[in-house]
Structure formats: structure tokens, C-alpha cells
């Protein structure tokens, strides 16, 4: 049923009455009557809207109407009363993905350049010299517009060259395509909020959500941009900004391809082109001895670059820098500047930042598991991802290329990739599996000992399919309960951070915080090994958390949650992206959106009914 209202008048009345804390939202924290009377301007009928959820829905619908610029508009009461699960999922599918989609071209470049992380007076777009089409296109735009600068990256740039870009940071171009009429940027989906660029491992999880919502072309476009980055920047970047040129992200390219070909039978030429690039990335990024390959035969995260990473906010490393400032007898800020300029070089501090940069490469920025240790670790996560690469490549070759594949004049057999996976599994079992604890732990290959930090990455082997059934049972029966909280699994156990200095920053990837990628990889792992009842429980817990926060807080879908209080109100480093908006949440957050859509696909109907009723997980499990 639809009623006609005077938009601005009703909007202001609603806010005046219900938004008592004046944060431009209607939430459970507001102290209004939680009852609002709507008058139909045509029929003069009255309709009562009650409760936080329905009032916030009304506010959101009014905000959309205001954006259209009309005096009067129709309010659809069915949307006000819509069940929360249906509303969240519908908005993700029909609105949020579009809001998060970007292109670097004539139509989309200005939106990307107008970004809070762009510090130059004139925004800079860096384009690879190898991308001749891109260079010509963007130089022409620069000449036409005059409000941004194009800088051309040399073909074989060095770490020293990348370091010089820190004083003139900018965006990195991504793929373009040409049709009969014009050149267009290949689209990608950003996480949201201040993350206004393409992020590496975010994009995989986003891609899964896109496929659930039948947006195949956009998922394939992400794969195209992965391929472009490897070809032009040598790796899939942490994100497409100049200061990420020395840093990759967790390798999930093959997994995205696998999801795409499982969704729809692929064009073999398309798959061959991507498979060739996956194999190139595997060898040139992950399997170079002394870089990311270690003497154990297992891999590690190992970012290039020297000194403090560029993207952190001022003061982030003060706790680290203070002892060194005292060592050199300098005020903190003066020491920091001299260290940045490299007029002071300190080997111990440089080593700390090798680990810090490598930790950021892992995607887990930051966690006590990896601080001042990351580059020394054969971590469970990276080796699970690479095992998946090896089995995915074997699958592609066996399924689509008759068991042999030719790339760059070299012939690969499916069996050799299965052999690589078998070898990696044996090494993971040797160095990382703890039979007594029933868990996987990172291995410190420098000090030749296990690194017994209990992290959610212990479940990544379930996702990758590298566990034996016996190992899977132990993981689920012995380890999982250590991580489970009301709203899902935490990034680590409470025990693993119990002895951390209470004055140290609260690391966002540790207990008690919950993240979408951890949940999604766990779900797939439980599905792989037949733990159906536990799968339903874990999906329900996380979707309940998203749903209850959206219901109680004006549609908020944030980057992460505090599982101790089942809330988006996170007090940790970096805050919580996706929680700052006026009146209506327009985009959610990329991988949380994806987790919702993927989770609903896994959840059986009876649990969806419970979810719409907001039944607390602890009443059910």
C-alpha cells in the first residue's frame, strides 16, 4: 500500500520527534516515543508507524524521496514493514553493489580522485608504461580536464623508485576496454567508506557476493583487473595506490576463477588467458626462494619496501618509535622525520617494519600474531591459499584442457600441480599441524619452532580442502569452540591475547573482533567436510549479528564487529568503516554485504524464519 506525503515536512517532523541524539539516524539509542503518525495528503487517512526498525525504514524511504527533489512523494508501507532479512538482502542486491562500483575512465575518474586519502594539490593517476592504450587515453583526459596529473610508471621500476612516490602519492590505473564507440574502464567494486579503491582480498569475497546476486559480468571484471595488475604491476596489489606497489595481498585469484566457472561454463579462451596469468603469479610472486618461498619449502608473506608504511595515520607508530627516539636523543617527531628521510638508518627498526609491511600484505592489519614476526612465519593462511592455487590449477587443466596446458612455451600437466599440492600438504602437516591441540599453527622457520598463537586462520585448511577427515574432525570438535561467540568466530581466542600489554593498541584482527572473510572461509570449510549442523549454526550466528545491528541501528552494515558485545561499536585501531552516514546507509560494506548474500544461500528455510524474528543464537544453539 502506498500513501502520499509532503516529503520535507514529514522528514523534519520524524527527525525532530525520534532522532533525540541528533546523529541523523533513528536507532535503539534514541529516546523518542517510537511511534509516529503518518497522514496521507490525499485521503487524509492516518497510519501509525511503531518501533525503531520501522521508523528507521521510514526515515530511509523519506531520504530517498528527498534526493529526487519533489515536494510530494509516495511512501510504500510494504517497504516500511518489510521483513529485515528480505530488506537487507534486497538493498544489497539492488542498490549497494551499484553504489560500490567504480570505473577509472571519463565517467568514473572524478569520483575516485575526490578521495580523502588524496593528499596532493593536484591528484595524480599513475599509469604503467606498458599500458599503451591507457597512457594515451589518460593523457588525453588530462589535457582536456586539466584538474589531475598523469604520471607514467617506468616498465621496470625499482623499490627505490617507488619510495620516491611517497612525496607524491596517487592512484594506479586499472584495466580499460575499447568498444566501437569509446574506451571504458573495466569496473571494480570497492569495500566502501574511505576505501575508495580496489582492494586485493576484499575483491574475492565481494566477487562471491556478486555471483550470488547474478552479477557475473562484474565478478569477471574483477578477475580482469586482477590479471591487469599482475601484467602491469607484477602482482595483485594490496590496493591500487602508488604506495602499495611493493605489496601484494592473499592470493585468491584462482579461487575467484573457480567460483566463476562453477557459476557458468566458461569460454575456454577466456579461462586460458587467466590461467596463464595465475601460473605466472604463482611462480613470480609466491615461489621465489629467499623472497616469499622459504627453506622449509613453505611460503610466507614478505612485502618489499623500507620503513614505515605510508598509509597509516599520524602517530600510529609512536609506541614503536619512542624507544628509538630516546636511543638517538631526539624528540619523537624529529626522529620520525629523520627516519622517514633515511638520514637516520636503524637496522632493528627497519626489521620491525619489514614484518609490519608483510603483516599488511597478509590482509590481517593488524594482529598480535604477526607483529614483529610476520616475515619469519610460514603462516597457515598463505600456505592454505597456495595449496588451493595448486589444486585449482590442476582442476582447470584436467577439466578444460585435457590434462595438459601450454603457457609461455612450457607445458603443464594436471598431475604435476596435484603433486605440488600433495607436497605442500605434507609440509604443512609437518610444520604447522599440532595433533594434541587439534589445530594448525604458524611455523617460525627462522627460529625453527611452532608459533602457538590461536588464530581463526587455523580453519583456512578446511576451506582449502587440505585436511584429512580426521584433522577436520579435530579442528571442529576441539578448536572451534575456542573461537565461537554469539555472533560468529573471533579473529583469535581470548587466551592468545590474554598476556598482551593492556596499554598496547587493541588489534582489530584479534579477539574479540569478528570479520566476514573468517566466517565465509569457515563456512565453506564446514561444507567441504560435511559438518552441516555446525555450518547452519555458524551461518546463523553471523547473519543474526548483521541483521540485529541493521535493525537496531538504521540499516548499518559495518566493516567488522565486536563479538563480545555483538555490536558494530568497535573501539580498536582504525575505527569501523560503514558506520558513518546521514539518514540512509547507501552502500553497506563490501565483504559484509557478500557474507550476507552467501550466508542466506547456505541457510535452510527454518533458520531464515528464525532470523526474521531476530531470535538470539544462544536460544537456538
mmCIF file of C-alpha atoms in Angstrom, residues 459-599:
data_model
loop_
_atom_site.group_PDB
_atom_site.id
_atom_site.type_symbol
_atom_site.label_atom_id
_atom_site.label_comp_id
_atom_site.label_asym_id
_atom_site.label_seq_id
_atom_site.Cartn_x
_atom_site.Cartn_y
_atom_site.Cartn_z
ATOM 1 C CA UNK A 459 40.367 -23.020 9.845
ATOM 2 C CA UNK A 460 41.703 -21.967 6.430
ATOM 3 C CA UNK A 461 42.921 -25.540 5.676
ATOM 4 C CA UNK A 462 39.279 -26.649 5.974
ATOM 5 C CA UNK A 463 38.369 -24.143 3.267
ATOM 6 C CA UNK A 464 41.299 -25.164 1.089
ATOM 7 C CA UNK A 465 40.423 -28.853 1.418
ATOM 8 C CA UNK A 466 43.889 -29.859 2.607
ATOM 9 C CA UNK A 467 42.826 -31.506 5.886
ATOM 10 C CA UNK A 468 42.317 -35.198 6.234
ATOM 11 C CA UNK A 469 38.873 -36.095 7.546
ATOM 12 C CA UNK A 470 40.458 -36.896 10.906
ATOM 13 C CA UNK A 471 42.131 -33.488 11.078
ATOM 14 C CA UNK A 472 38.868 -31.805 10.110
ATOM 15 C CA UNK A 473 37.016 -33.576 12.924
ATOM 16 C CA UNK A 474 39.639 -32.483 15.445
ATOM 17 C CA UNK A 475 39.510 -28.889 14.233
ATOM 18 C CA UNK A 476 35.750 -28.763 14.562
ATOM 19 C CA UNK A 477 35.424 -30.730 17.790
ATOM 20 C CA UNK A 478 38.458 -29.395 19.692
ATOM 21 C CA UNK A 479 39.340 -25.994 18.257
ATOM 22 C CA UNK A 480 36.154 -24.355 17.003
ATOM 23 C CA UNK A 481 34.541 -23.877 20.395
ATOM 24 C CA UNK A 482 37.511 -21.720 21.452
ATOM 25 C CA UNK A 483 36.562 -19.139 18.827
ATOM 26 C CA UNK A 484 32.758 -19.262 18.788
ATOM 27 C CA UNK A 485 30.926 -16.300 20.270
ATOM 28 C CA UNK A 486 27.305 -15.239 19.995
ATOM 29 C CA UNK A 487 27.769 -13.618 16.589
ATOM 30 C CA UNK A 488 30.339 -15.900 14.929
ATOM 31 C CA UNK A 489 34.044 -16.637 15.318
ATOM 32 C CA UNK A 490 36.547 -14.116 16.621
ATOM 33 C CA UNK A 491 39.862 -13.396 14.916
ATOM 34 C CA UNK A 492 41.709 -15.134 17.747
ATOM 35 C CA UNK A 493 40.963 -16.757 21.078
ATOM 36 C CA UNK A 494 40.875 -14.715 24.262
ATOM 37 C CA UNK A 495 43.728 -16.846 25.595
ATOM 38 C CA UNK A 496 46.059 -15.826 22.782
ATOM 39 C CA UNK A 497 45.830 -12.142 23.677
ATOM 40 C CA UNK A 498 45.489 -12.546 27.443
ATOM 41 C CA UNK A 499 49.099 -11.561 28.110
ATOM 42 C CA UNK A 500 49.283 -8.628 25.706
ATOM 43 C CA UNK A 501 50.266 -5.333 27.341
ATOM 44 C CA UNK A 502 46.951 -3.706 28.298
ATOM 45 C CA UNK A 503 48.336 -0.325 27.220
ATOM 46 C CA UNK A 504 49.078 -1.589 23.704
ATOM 47 C CA UNK A 505 46.634 -0.818 20.883
ATOM 48 C CA UNK A 506 43.724 -3.228 20.622
ATOM 49 C CA UNK A 507 44.485 -5.070 17.388
ATOM 50 C CA UNK A 508 41.444 -5.272 15.152
ATOM 51 C CA UNK A 509 42.066 -8.775 13.758
ATOM 52 C CA UNK A 510 42.291 -10.362 17.230
ATOM 53 C CA UNK A 511 39.767 -11.224 19.923
ATOM 54 C CA UNK A 512 37.045 -10.004 20.342
ATOM 55 C CA UNK A 513 36.529 -8.804 16.778
ATOM 56 C CA UNK A 514 34.705 -10.693 14.050
ATOM 57 C CA UNK A 515 35.317 -10.354 10.314
ATOM 58 C CA UNK A 516 33.377 -11.516 7.263
ATOM 59 C CA UNK A 517 36.268 -13.341 5.497
ATOM 60 C CA UNK A 518 36.908 -15.521 8.536
ATOM 61 C CA UNK A 519 33.262 -16.521 8.665
ATOM 62 C CA UNK A 520 32.976 -17.183 4.929
ATOM 63 C CA UNK A 521 36.092 -19.351 4.749
ATOM 64 C CA UNK A 522 34.948 -21.300 7.813
ATOM 65 C CA UNK A 523 31.506 -21.884 6.282
ATOM 66 C CA UNK A 524 32.988 -23.258 3.081
ATOM 67 C CA UNK A 525 35.308 -25.465 5.102
ATOM 68 C CA UNK A 526 32.460 -26.889 7.175
ATOM 69 C CA UNK A 527 30.545 -27.530 3.960
ATOM 70 C CA UNK A 528 33.562 -29.254 2.374
ATOM 71 C CA UNK A 529 33.789 -31.787 5.181
ATOM 72 C CA UNK A 530 30.096 -32.423 5.790
ATOM 73 C CA UNK A 531 29.571 -30.590 9.094
ATOM 74 C CA UNK A 532 26.071 -29.492 8.120
ATOM 75 C CA UNK A 533 24.574 -28.766 11.544
ATOM 76 C CA UNK A 534 27.631 -26.761 12.592
ATOM 77 C CA UNK A 535 27.512 -24.930 9.257
ATOM 78 C CA UNK A 536 23.907 -23.868 9.878
ATOM 79 C CA UNK A 537 24.822 -22.652 13.354
ATOM 80 C CA UNK A 538 27.814 -20.608 12.254
ATOM 81 C CA UNK A 539 25.978 -19.009 9.338
ATOM 82 C CA UNK A 540 23.045 -18.165 11.577
ATOM 83 C CA UNK A 541 25.222 -16.576 14.256
ATOM 84 C CA UNK A 542 26.897 -14.190 11.809
ATOM 85 C CA UNK A 543 23.754 -13.297 9.862
ATOM 86 C CA UNK A 544 21.922 -12.650 13.131
ATOM 87 C CA UNK A 545 24.699 -10.242 14.122
ATOM 88 C CA UNK A 546 24.422 -8.330 10.847
ATOM 89 C CA UNK A 547 20.631 -8.343 10.975
ATOM 90 C CA UNK A 548 20.206 -7.203 14.586
ATOM 91 C CA UNK A 549 22.680 -4.345 14.095
ATOM 92 C CA UNK A 550 20.934 -3.226 10.910
ATOM 93 C CA UNK A 551 17.528 -3.414 12.613
ATOM 94 C CA UNK A 552 18.605 -1.507 15.703
ATOM 95 C CA UNK A 553 20.924 0.993 14.012
ATOM 96 C CA UNK A 554 19.204 2.404 10.937
ATOM 97 C CA UNK A 555 20.461 -0.189 8.437
ATOM 98 C CA UNK A 556 24.119 -0.039 9.489
ATOM 99 C CA UNK A 557 26.319 -2.687 7.843
ATOM 100 C CA UNK A 558 29.892 -2.132 9.058
ATOM 101 C CA UNK A 559 33.362 -3.398 8.198
ATOM 102 C CA UNK A 560 33.652 -5.533 11.368
ATOM 103 C CA UNK A 561 32.011 -6.281 14.726
ATOM 104 C CA UNK A 562 32.926 -6.531 18.389
ATOM 105 C CA UNK A 563 31.699 -10.039 19.190
ATOM 106 C CA UNK A 564 31.998 -9.541 22.928
ATOM 107 C CA UNK A 565 29.074 -7.112 22.831
ATOM 108 C CA UNK A 566 27.575 -8.230 19.473
ATOM 109 C CA UNK A 567 27.884 -4.705 18.151
ATOM 110 C CA UNK A 568 29.317 -2.570 15.366
ATOM 111 C CA UNK A 569 30.518 -0.167 18.087
ATOM 112 C CA UNK A 570 34.173 -1.092 17.782
ATOM 113 C CA UNK A 571 36.826 0.612 19.860
ATOM 114 C CA UNK A 572 40.056 -0.501 18.223
ATOM 115 C CA UNK A 573 42.647 0.838 15.812
ATOM 116 C CA UNK A 574 41.252 2.373 12.623
ATOM 117 C CA UNK A 575 37.647 2.668 13.859
ATOM 118 C CA UNK A 576 34.878 0.962 11.880
ATOM 119 C CA UNK A 577 34.138 1.848 8.281
ATOM 120 C CA UNK A 578 30.494 1.783 7.232
ATOM 121 C CA UNK A 579 29.075 3.307 10.409
ATOM 122 C CA UNK A 580 29.207 6.991 9.426
ATOM 123 C CA UNK A 581 26.321 8.125 7.238
ATOM 124 C CA UNK A 582 23.355 10.503 7.314
ATOM 125 C CA UNK A 583 19.799 9.115 7.297
ATOM 126 C CA UNK A 584 20.385 6.152 5.000
ATOM 127 C CA UNK A 585 23.140 3.565 4.550
ATOM 128 C CA UNK A 586 23.716 3.632 0.809
ATOM 129 C CA UNK A 587 26.414 1.007 0.346
ATOM 130 C CA UNK A 588 26.909 -1.272 3.364
ATOM 131 C CA UNK A 589 30.419 -2.714 3.347
ATOM 132 C CA UNK A 590 31.731 -4.902 0.534
ATOM 133 C CA UNK A 591 32.634 -8.228 2.116
ATOM 134 C CA UNK A 592 29.927 -7.990 4.798
ATOM 135 C CA UNK A 593 27.359 -7.487 2.025
ATOM 136 C CA UNK A 594 28.817 -10.556 0.333
ATOM 137 C CA UNK A 595 28.741 -12.614 3.514
ATOM 138 C CA UNK A 596 25.055 -11.842 3.935
ATOM 139 C CA UNK A 597 24.120 -12.947 0.437
ATOM 140 C CA UNK A 598 26.333 -16.041 0.535
ATOM 141 C CA UNK A 599 25.148 -16.950 4.019
#
